[in-house]
mmCIF file of C-alpha atoms in Angstrom:
data_model
loop_
_atom_site.group_PDB
_atom_site.id
_atom_site.type_symbol
_atom_site.label_atom_id
_atom_site.label_comp_id
_atom_site.label_asym_id
_atom_site.label_seq_id
_atom_site.Cartn_x
_atom_site.Cartn_y
_atom_site.Cartn_z
ATOM 1 C CA MET A 1 87.821 108.024 71.705
ATOM 2 C CA THR A 2 85.171 110.513 70.579
ATOM 3 C CA ALA A 3 82.567 108.774 72.721
ATOM 4 C CA LEU A 4 84.807 109.248 75.742
ATOM 5 C CA THR A 5 85.362 112.952 75.078
ATOM 6 C CA ALA A 6 81.590 113.457 74.817
ATOM 7 C CA LEU A 7 81.295 112.514 78.498
ATOM 8 C CA PRO A 8 81.814 114.943 81.394
ATOM 9 C CA VAL A 9 85.508 115.103 82.358
ATOM 10 C CA SER A 10 84.833 113.534 85.768
ATOM 11 C CA TRP A 11 83.368 110.472 84.022
ATOM 12 C CA GLN A 12 86.261 110.400 81.557
ATOM 13 C CA THR A 13 88.593 110.234 84.544
ATOM 14 C CA ILE A 14 86.658 107.449 86.241
ATOM 15 C CA LEU A 15 86.257 105.313 83.118
ATOM 16 C CA LEU A 16 89.926 105.639 82.190
ATOM 17 C CA LEU A 17 90.894 104.703 85.757
ATOM 18 C CA VAL A 18 88.624 101.656 85.640
ATOM 19 C CA ALA A 19 90.092 100.537 82.311
ATOM 20 C CA SER A 20 93.654 101.116 83.514
ATOM 21 C CA ASN A 21 92.910 99.160 86.665
ATOM 22 C CA VAL A 22 91.761 96.126 84.698
ATOM 23 C CA PHE A 23 95.166 96.064 82.999
ATOM 24 C CA MET A 24 96.964 96.720 86.291
ATOM 25 C CA THR A 25 95.182 93.876 88.040
ATOM 26 C CA MET A 26 95.972 91.514 85.180
ATOM 27 C CA ALA A 27 99.621 92.629 85.173
ATOM 28 C CA TRP A 28 100.008 92.247 88.930
ATOM 29 C CA TYR A 29 98.055 89.039 89.507
ATOM 30 C CA GLY A 30 97.226 87.370 86.171
ATOM 31 C CA HIS A 31 100.618 85.671 86.006
ATOM 32 C CA LEU A 32 99.709 83.692 89.130
ATOM 33 C CA LYS A 33 97.255 81.728 86.987
ATOM 34 C CA ASN A 34 98.534 82.145 83.433
ATOM 35 C CA LEU A 35 102.289 81.888 83.955
ATOM 36 C CA ALA A 36 102.454 79.872 87.174
ATOM 37 C CA THR A 37 105.080 77.485 85.804
ATOM 38 C CA ALA A 38 107.057 80.066 83.825
ATOM 39 C CA PRO A 39 110.239 81.556 85.281
ATOM 40 C CA TRP A 40 109.634 84.737 87.293
ATOM 41 C CA TYR A 41 111.470 86.901 84.746
ATOM 42 C CA VAL A 42 109.112 85.776 81.963
ATOM 43 C CA ALA A 43 106.149 86.682 84.176
ATOM 44 C CA ALA A 44 107.804 90.037 84.925
ATOM 45 C CA LEU A 45 108.349 90.844 81.242
ATOM 46 C CA VAL A 46 104.774 89.902 80.318
ATOM 47 C CA SER A 47 103.493 91.912 83.293
ATOM 48 C CA TRP A 48 105.539 94.951 82.213
ATOM 49 C CA ALA A 49 104.025 94.730 78.729
ATOM 50 C CA ILE A 50 100.519 94.635 80.203
ATOM 51 C CA ALA A 51 101.394 97.440 82.610
ATOM 52 C CA LEU A 52 102.307 99.656 79.657
ATOM 53 C CA ALA A 53 98.654 99.580 78.598
ATOM 54 C CA GLU A 54 97.717 100.453 82.169
ATOM 55 C CA TYR A 55 99.988 103.494 82.150
ATOM 56 C CA LEU A 56 98.705 104.621 78.745
ATOM 57 C CA LEU A 57 95.258 104.898 80.334
ATOM 58 C CA GLN A 58 96.159 105.919 83.889
ATOM 59 C CA VAL A 59 98.351 108.909 83.030
ATOM 60 C CA PRO A 60 95.701 110.613 80.870
ATOM 61 C CA ALA A 61 93.053 109.767 83.490
ATOM 62 C CA ASN A 62 95.008 111.549 86.212
ATOM 63 C CA ARG A 63 95.796 114.508 83.957
ATOM 64 C CA ILE A 64 92.163 114.909 82.925
ATOM 65 C CA GLY A 65 91.018 114.480 86.513
ATOM 66 C CA PHE A 66 93.510 116.965 87.950
ATOM 67 C CA GLN A 67 93.724 119.574 85.197
ATOM 68 C CA GLN A 68 90.188 119.550 83.816
ATOM 69 C CA ALA A 69 87.838 117.945 86.352
ATOM 70 C CA GLY A 70 89.428 119.734 89.296
ATOM 71 C CA PHE A 71 90.084 116.673 91.456
ATOM 72 C CA SER A 72 92.861 116.982 93.996
ATOM 73 C CA VAL A 73 95.723 114.496 93.982
ATOM 74 C CA GLY A 74 94.290 112.960 97.167
ATOM 75 C CA GLN A 75 90.888 112.570 95.570
ATOM 76 C CA LEU A 76 92.426 110.930 92.511
ATOM 77 C CA LYS A 77 94.369 108.560 94.741
ATOM 78 C CA ILE A 78 91.373 107.473 96.791
ATOM 79 C CA MET A 79 89.303 107.029 93.609
ATOM 80 C CA GLN A 80 92.077 104.780 92.305
ATOM 81 C CA GLU A 81 92.036 102.736 95.512
ATOM 82 C CA VAL A 82 88.254 102.308 95.454
ATOM 83 C CA ILE A 83 88.399 101.284 91.808
ATOM 84 C CA THR A 84 91.259 98.904 92.586
ATOM 85 C CA LEU A 85 89.168 97.099 95.185
ATOM 86 C CA ALA A 86 86.109 97.087 92.911
ATOM 87 C CA VAL A 87 88.120 95.509 90.087
ATOM 88 C CA PHE A 88 90.270 93.232 92.253
ATOM 89 C CA VAL A 89 87.508 91.455 94.176
ATOM 90 C CA PRO A 90 85.658 90.083 91.115
ATOM 91 C CA PHE A 91 89.019 89.276 89.496
ATOM 92 C CA ALA A 92 90.152 87.317 92.561
ATOM 93 C CA VAL A 93 86.843 85.519 92.992
ATOM 94 C CA PHE A 94 85.908 84.735 89.381
ATOM 95 C CA TYR A 95 89.259 84.595 87.580
ATOM 96 C CA LEU A 96 91.645 83.338 90.237
ATOM 97 C CA ARG A 97 88.924 81.290 91.979
ATOM 98 C CA GLU A 98 89.724 82.717 95.412
ATOM 99 C CA PRO A 99 86.909 82.396 97.947
ATOM 100 C CA PHE A 100 84.935 85.557 98.659
ATOM 101 C CA LYS A 101 85.774 86.822 102.138
ATOM 102 C CA LEU A 102 83.819 89.096 104.388
ATOM 103 C CA ASP A 103 87.081 91.028 104.764
ATOM 104 C CA TYR A 104 86.450 92.463 101.292
ATOM 105 C CA VAL A 105 83.238 94.004 102.613
ATOM 106 C CA TRP A 106 85.021 95.462 105.656
ATOM 107 C CA ALA A 107 87.758 96.855 103.418
ATOM 108 C CA ALA A 108 85.117 98.437 101.180
ATOM 109 C CA LEU A 109 83.456 100.026 104.204
ATOM 110 C CA CYS A 110 86.800 101.477 105.254
ATOM 111 C CA MET A 111 87.107 102.883 101.742
ATOM 112 C CA VAL A 112 83.724 104.574 102.135
ATOM 113 C CA GLY A 113 85.177 106.411 105.120
ATOM 114 C CA ALA A 114 88.295 107.319 103.155
ATOM 115 C CA VAL A 115 86.170 108.662 100.297
ATOM 116 C CA TYR A 116 84.163 110.748 102.768
ATOM 117 C CA PHE A 117 87.275 112.348 104.216
ATOM 118 C CA MET A 118 88.894 113.006 100.816
ATOM 119 C CA PHE A 119 85.760 114.508 99.260
ATOM 120 C CA ARG A 120 84.212 116.427 102.158
ATOM 121 C CA GLY A 121 84.364 120.146 101.894
ATOM 122 C CA GLY A 122 86.672 120.666 104.886
#
């Protein structure tokens, strides 16, 4: 944890959000591959356990980002969405073996616009 605290608070926020998103993506979609034949409630319980790790990273990330880095709630939210797409696409393609779609590129371009509007000075 000392290595993380040596980084600027904006980078602490981003790295914690990336790490939390890896857990979130696994909790939300990993059961489709790993627990496909298990009853839904087993998948839900396993997903909740994984999601706990996500929350243990996401809550501090948002607190650091809001209280120390000076990000607005909207900026934190759009960062989370960009990170979600950046984590989800490789997960879907490489782990779940979904085909890459051009729609991912269009979605990412829409996110660029969203980032612009959330971070512009107006």
